Amino acid sequence: MVPEDMYVMSADGKVLSSPVSKPWPYKPPKCTDCAPLFMKAYLMRGAGAVIHSHGMETCIATMLNPGAKEFRITHMEMIKGIKGHGYHDELVIPIIENTPYEYELTDSLAEAIAAYPKATAVLVRNHGIYVWGDSWINAKTQAECYHYLFDAAIRLYQLGIDWTTPEHGPINNAKRPHSIVSPDIPSGCHAAKSAKHSVVLDIEGTTTPISFVTDVMFPYARDNVRKHLTSTYDSDETKEDIKLLRIQVEEDLKNGIVGSVPIPPDDASKEEVINSLVANVESMIKADRKITSLKQLQGHIWRTGFESKELQGVVFEDVPEVLKHWHASGTKVYIYSSGSREAQRLLFGNTTYGDLRRYLYGFFDTTTGNKRETRSYCEISLSLGVDNPAQILFITDVFQEAVAAKSAGNE
């Protein structure tokens, strides 16, 4: 295939130039039915290249659970080859249903792209996969990683091993609990059973709308990172933030994380260092990375926002009532979130319902450990000093976190 064999299209899908017909035995040129699907990735994700594969692994991966709307996998080395993901992250790929003609997939593909902003691929059940990247090299690299991960999941399934949990234990041991809370108070609130010593709550999606984090908190940190670093550059706190970011970026560069750029040495100009820090932080925020260096800096930026009243914490309407109920019944409530402990205190200390910290006994963040790893919940159990891990009720909207907590003996 040469350039003259390619169709060139405008952003609105109109054909600007077509291949010239070749003599028999070549067939007359025909633009692919995938064209409108490719255009969705170009326009909605700013992709530089899109690859469509009918690889056997992509088909079988969608059949492992016929009713699933997503393919999930975690703690596999090749996840690092997917943009914005690391070894500890959970890779989530939306699955859409197949249609007789590929162009009929356009709307459902667009809906999946919009609903999963971190995704760089969409699976089509019993059909294949669409993968996009910043360049053809990036798209090809990711496509190879996806096929590897699908093949691994299929083989693990055959062995009865669960590829969706950090521990990769037997599939039957990783079933989702039917209920992790019991409705024993009014107005839709939930409280721990009387036998529970403590309750540990996630924030994003559990006490607080995900939209508040993604549409308010993250943009505020992104838009103010340069201002914050410039005004506090010589403070001990910011020097520590920069030190942690340097360590993280060095690791990211070694692992080929897209968006990572080298940070100049300390003897470089202030402007050069800040420019590189801003580029890295913006990339980290865009990828929604759960890393301590980013969360610590975000917490310091958010502190300024809360102190200036530019930010105000948001929680679901039943949260204050249930916190009061638990507090009155003697149940201790803690927070465990990927956001820094300072950010957690700021959010609950400045909500639209007032200061809710009086109902909370403590805060845990990623310095305790990754939220999808069992040892993190073992560490929390030791910190809370319970006689039995089952005395702790952990509430989250993330299945992987619930599985990890359950494996540690929590309810």
Tab-separated table of C-alpha atoms in Angstrom, residues 94-343:
chain	number	residue	atom	x	y	z
A	94	PRO	CA	-15.850	-0.621	27.455
A	95	ILE	CA	-17.642	-3.318	25.467
A	96	ILE	CA	-20.323	-2.448	22.921
A	97	GLU	CA	-22.645	-4.875	21.146
A	98	ASN	CA	-21.954	-5.882	17.555
A	99	THR	CA	-24.176	-4.954	14.599
A	100	PRO	CA	-24.551	-6.438	11.101
A	101	TYR	CA	-22.718	-3.496	9.516
A	102	GLU	CA	-19.753	-1.693	11.031
A	103	TYR	CA	-20.996	1.825	10.311
A	104	GLU	CA	-23.990	1.033	12.558
A	105	LEU	CA	-21.569	0.915	15.497
A	106	THR	CA	-20.786	4.628	15.216
A	107	ASP	CA	-23.225	5.943	17.840
A	108	SER	CA	-22.503	3.270	20.442
A	109	LEU	CA	-18.753	3.720	19.933
A	110	ALA	CA	-19.116	7.477	20.440
A	111	GLU	CA	-21.132	6.902	23.614
A	112	ALA	CA	-18.451	4.557	24.957
A	113	ILE	CA	-15.670	7.038	24.170
A	114	ALA	CA	-17.579	9.788	25.994
A	115	ALA	CA	-18.401	7.585	28.994
A	116	TYR	CA	-14.824	6.331	29.462
A	117	PRO	CA	-12.513	9.367	29.149
A	118	LYS	CA	-9.457	7.374	30.249
A	119	ALA	CA	-9.970	4.577	27.705
A	120	THR	CA	-7.853	4.278	24.561
A	121	ALA	CA	-9.841	1.372	23.137
A	122	VAL	CA	-13.367	0.011	22.703
A	123	LEU	CA	-14.179	-3.677	22.365
A	124	VAL	CA	-16.979	-4.873	20.087
A	125	ARG	CA	-18.497	-8.123	21.321
A	126	ASN	CA	-17.783	-11.153	19.109
A	127	HIS	CA	-16.115	-8.824	16.622
A	128	GLY	CA	-12.873	-7.052	17.567
A	129	ILE	CA	-11.409	-3.852	18.976
A	130	TYR	CA	-10.742	-0.231	18.054
A	131	VAL	CA	-7.504	1.189	19.494
A	132	TRP	CA	-6.242	4.740	19.126
A	133	GLY	CA	-3.095	6.630	20.063
A	134	ASP	CA	-1.204	9.885	19.614
A	135	SER	CA	0.713	8.378	16.691
A	136	TRP	CA	0.740	5.164	14.667
A	137	ILE	CA	3.621	3.960	16.849
A	138	ASN	CA	1.651	4.575	20.043
A	139	ALA	CA	-1.511	3.008	18.606
A	140	LYS	CA	0.434	-0.072	17.459
A	141	THR	CA	2.213	-0.425	20.817
A	142	GLN	CA	-1.063	-0.245	22.706
A	143	ALA	CA	-2.761	-2.678	20.323
A	144	GLU	CA	-0.003	-5.217	20.993
A	145	CYS	CA	-0.367	-4.729	24.756
A	146	TYR	CA	-4.165	-5.109	24.579
A	147	HIS	CA	-3.880	-8.363	22.634
A	148	TYR	CA	-1.337	-9.678	25.150
A	149	LEU	CA	-3.633	-8.816	28.081
A	150	PHE	CA	-6.675	-10.409	26.421
A	151	ASP	CA	-4.677	-13.574	25.756
A	152	ALA	CA	-3.494	-13.600	29.381
A	153	ALA	CA	-7.082	-13.223	30.657
A	154	ILE	CA	-8.265	-16.093	28.467
A	155	ARG	CA	-5.498	-18.387	29.731
A	156	LEU	CA	-6.112	-17.383	33.342
A	157	TYR	CA	-9.818	-18.070	32.849
A	158	GLN	CA	-8.982	-21.556	31.600
A	159	LEU	CA	-6.916	-22.105	34.758
A	160	GLY	CA	-9.707	-20.834	36.995
A	161	ILE	CA	-7.665	-17.778	38.022
A	162	ASP	CA	-9.276	-14.343	38.415
A	163	TRP	CA	-7.479	-11.739	36.273
A	164	THR	CA	-9.585	-8.864	37.675
A	165	THR	CA	-8.185	-8.867	41.219
A	166	PRO	CA	-4.739	-7.843	42.484
A	167	GLU	CA	-4.130	-11.249	44.072
A	168	HIS	CA	-5.242	-13.233	40.993
A	169	GLY	CA	-6.774	-15.915	43.212
A	170	PRO	CA	-9.355	-18.552	42.272
A	171	ILE	CA	-12.291	-17.073	40.381
A	172	ASN	CA	-14.863	-18.411	42.830
A	173	ASN	CA	-13.211	-16.556	45.724
A	174	ALA	CA	-13.564	-13.161	44.090
A	175	LYS	CA	-17.320	-12.872	43.775
A	176	ARG	CA	-18.773	-9.511	44.588
A	177	PRO	CA	-20.682	-9.418	47.876
A	178	HIS	CA	-24.415	-8.942	47.471
A	179	SER	CA	-24.380	-6.188	50.066
A	180	ILE	CA	-21.688	-4.502	52.095
A	181	VAL	CA	-23.977	-2.290	54.141
A	182	SER	CA	-27.269	-2.733	55.926
A	183	PRO	CA	-30.077	-0.184	55.677
A	184	ASP	CA	-30.950	0.321	59.329
A	185	ILE	CA	-31.561	4.068	59.397
A	186	PRO	CA	-33.990	6.255	57.432
A	187	SER	CA	-33.665	8.542	54.414
A	188	GLY	CA	-31.551	6.171	52.367
A	189	CYS	CA	-28.639	6.299	54.813
A	190	HIS	CA	-26.660	3.222	55.779
A	191	ALA	CA	-25.046	2.397	59.066
A	192	ALA	CA	-22.658	-0.251	60.297
A	193	LYS	CA	-24.049	-3.222	62.165
A	194	SER	CA	-23.687	-2.908	65.930
A	195	ALA	CA	-20.888	-5.493	65.952
A	196	LYS	CA	-18.707	-3.261	63.786
A	197	HIS	CA	-15.986	-1.348	65.602
A	198	SER	CA	-15.155	1.059	62.757
A	199	VAL	CA	-16.296	2.201	59.329
A	200	VAL	CA	-13.808	3.195	56.622
A	201	LEU	CA	-15.188	5.257	53.742
A	202	ASP	CA	-13.934	5.933	50.246
A	203	ILE	CA	-14.614	9.473	48.950
A	204	GLU	CA	-14.976	9.684	45.162
A	205	GLY	CA	-18.274	8.069	44.186
A	206	THR	CA	-19.040	7.044	47.788
A	207	THR	CA	-19.380	10.185	49.915
A	208	THR	CA	-18.847	12.669	47.120
A	209	PRO	CA	-20.062	12.822	43.495
A	210	ILE	CA	-17.383	11.786	41.008
A	211	SER	CA	-18.311	14.868	38.968
A	212	PHE	CA	-17.209	17.176	41.803
A	213	VAL	CA	-13.751	15.639	41.729
A	214	THR	CA	-13.396	15.495	37.942
A	215	ASP	CA	-15.191	18.735	37.027
A	216	VAL	CA	-14.216	20.983	39.960
A	217	MET	CA	-11.259	19.730	42.000
A	218	PHE	CA	-9.040	18.429	39.195
A	219	PRO	CA	-9.552	21.461	36.907
A	220	TYR	CA	-8.828	23.824	39.814
A	221	ALA	CA	-5.528	22.071	40.548
A	222	ARG	CA	-4.631	21.963	36.847
A	223	ASP	CA	-5.441	25.640	36.267
A	224	ASN	CA	-3.547	26.823	39.347
A	225	VAL	CA	-0.471	24.592	39.397
A	226	ARG	CA	1.792	27.165	37.715
A	227	LYS	CA	0.581	29.979	39.961
A	228	HIS	CA	1.083	27.842	43.066
A	229	LEU	CA	4.575	26.660	42.136
A	230	THR	CA	5.671	30.170	41.167
A	231	SER	CA	4.481	31.805	44.385
A	232	THR	CA	5.755	29.075	46.734
A	233	TYR	CA	8.822	27.856	44.830
A	234	ASP	CA	11.339	28.534	47.612
A	235	SER	CA	9.216	27.178	50.482
A	236	ASP	CA	10.239	23.939	52.190
A	237	GLU	CA	6.811	22.456	51.460
A	238	THR	CA	7.060	23.046	47.706
A	239	LYS	CA	10.677	21.864	47.632
A	240	GLU	CA	9.449	18.576	49.094
A	241	ASP	CA	6.638	18.445	46.509
A	242	ILE	CA	9.157	18.950	43.695
A	243	LYS	CA	11.439	16.285	45.152
A	244	LEU	CA	8.623	13.714	45.096
A	245	LEU	CA	7.636	14.705	41.560
A	246	ARG	CA	11.235	14.299	40.373
A	247	ILE	CA	11.347	10.754	41.737
A	248	GLN	CA	7.993	9.885	40.122
A	249	VAL	CA	8.875	11.405	36.742
A	250	GLU	CA	12.215	9.590	36.632
A	251	GLU	CA	10.343	6.315	37.147
A	252	ASP	CA	7.735	7.289	34.535
A	253	LEU	CA	10.428	8.073	31.974
A	254	LYS	CA	12.049	4.681	32.562
A	255	ASN	CA	8.663	2.995	32.096
A	256	GLY	CA	7.806	4.991	28.978
A	257	ILE	CA	4.725	6.682	30.465
A	258	VAL	CA	3.232	8.923	27.791
A	259	GLY	CA	3.266	12.617	28.708
A	260	SER	CA	6.306	12.426	30.980
A	261	VAL	CA	9.025	14.994	30.302
A	262	PRO	CA	12.414	15.339	32.041
A	263	ILE	CA	12.636	17.834	34.898
A	264	PRO	CA	15.776	20.034	34.697
A	265	PRO	CA	18.275	19.839	37.605
A	266	ASP	CA	18.065	22.159	40.606
A	267	ASP	CA	20.643	24.553	39.151
A	268	ALA	CA	18.421	25.218	36.120
A	269	SER	CA	16.307	28.350	35.982
A	270	LYS	CA	13.123	28.542	38.019
A	271	GLU	CA	11.071	29.005	34.854
A	272	GLU	CA	12.533	25.905	33.173
A	273	VAL	CA	11.836	23.729	36.210
A	274	ILE	CA	8.280	25.039	36.614
A	275	ASN	CA	7.493	24.584	32.901
A	276	SER	CA	8.500	20.919	33.065
A	277	LEU	CA	6.640	20.381	36.342
A	278	VAL	CA	3.455	21.891	34.908
A	279	ALA	CA	3.676	19.657	31.820
A	280	ASN	CA	4.078	16.535	33.947
A	281	VAL	CA	1.357	17.457	36.432
A	282	GLU	CA	-1.140	18.269	33.672
A	283	SER	CA	-0.431	14.891	32.061
A	284	MET	CA	-0.837	13.099	35.399
A	285	ILE	CA	-4.153	14.837	36.106
A	286	LYS	CA	-5.435	14.065	32.602
A	287	ALA	CA	-4.656	10.380	33.151
A	288	ASP	CA	-6.236	10.461	36.639
A	289	ARG	CA	-3.168	8.850	38.176
A	290	LYS	CA	-3.391	7.780	41.828
A	291	ILE	CA	0.159	8.621	42.885
A	292	THR	CA	1.337	10.233	46.107
A	293	SER	CA	3.491	12.943	44.503
A	294	LEU	CA	0.546	14.297	42.492
A	295	LYS	CA	-1.976	13.972	45.316
A	296	GLN	CA	0.288	15.808	47.766
A	297	LEU	CA	0.769	18.762	45.414
A	298	GLN	CA	-2.945	18.848	44.574
A	299	GLY	CA	-3.726	18.963	48.288
A	300	HIS	CA	-1.529	22.039	48.745
A	301	ILE	CA	-3.147	23.766	45.754
A	302	TRP	CA	-6.638	22.909	46.999
A	303	ARG	CA	-5.777	24.296	50.447
A	304	THR	CA	-5.377	27.709	48.865
A	305	GLY	CA	-8.698	27.290	47.091
A	306	PHE	CA	-10.573	26.346	50.259
A	307	GLU	CA	-8.929	29.101	52.292
A	308	SER	CA	-9.932	31.680	49.670
A	309	LYS	CA	-13.477	30.222	49.501
A	310	GLU	CA	-13.016	29.509	45.791
A	311	LEU	CA	-13.692	25.852	46.609
A	312	GLN	CA	-16.350	24.296	48.820
A	313	GLY	CA	-16.600	20.581	49.553
A	314	VAL	CA	-19.570	18.614	48.208
A	315	VAL	CA	-20.999	15.397	49.690
A	316	PHE	CA	-24.145	13.414	48.937
A	317	GLU	CA	-27.163	14.665	50.865
A	318	ASP	CA	-27.409	11.571	53.095
A	319	VAL	CA	-23.759	11.688	54.201
A	320	PRO	CA	-24.131	14.210	57.079
A	321	GLU	CA	-27.057	12.284	58.545
A	322	VAL	CA	-25.352	8.913	58.469
A	323	LEU	CA	-22.128	10.362	59.915
A	324	LYS	CA	-24.129	11.813	62.803
A	325	HIS	CA	-25.852	8.462	63.330
A	326	TRP	CA	-22.585	6.528	63.440
A	327	HIS	CA	-21.019	9.101	65.737
A	328	ALA	CA	-23.964	8.970	68.140
A	329	SER	CA	-23.869	5.148	68.215
A	330	GLY	CA	-20.160	5.107	69.080
A	331	THR	CA	-18.994	3.780	65.712
A	332	LYS	CA	-15.707	5.354	64.654
A	333	VAL	CA	-15.566	6.551	61.060
A	334	TYR	CA	-12.381	6.964	59.015
A	335	ILE	CA	-11.630	8.050	55.447
A	336	TYR	CA	-9.388	6.160	53.007
A	337	SER	CA	-8.903	7.925	49.700
A	338	SER	CA	-6.282	8.304	46.989
A	339	GLY	CA	-6.383	12.051	47.694
A	340	SER	CA	-3.890	13.264	50.295
A	341	ARG	CA	-4.928	13.386	53.938
A	342	GLU	CA	-4.729	17.161	53.830
A	343	ALA	CA	-7.078	17.255	50.835
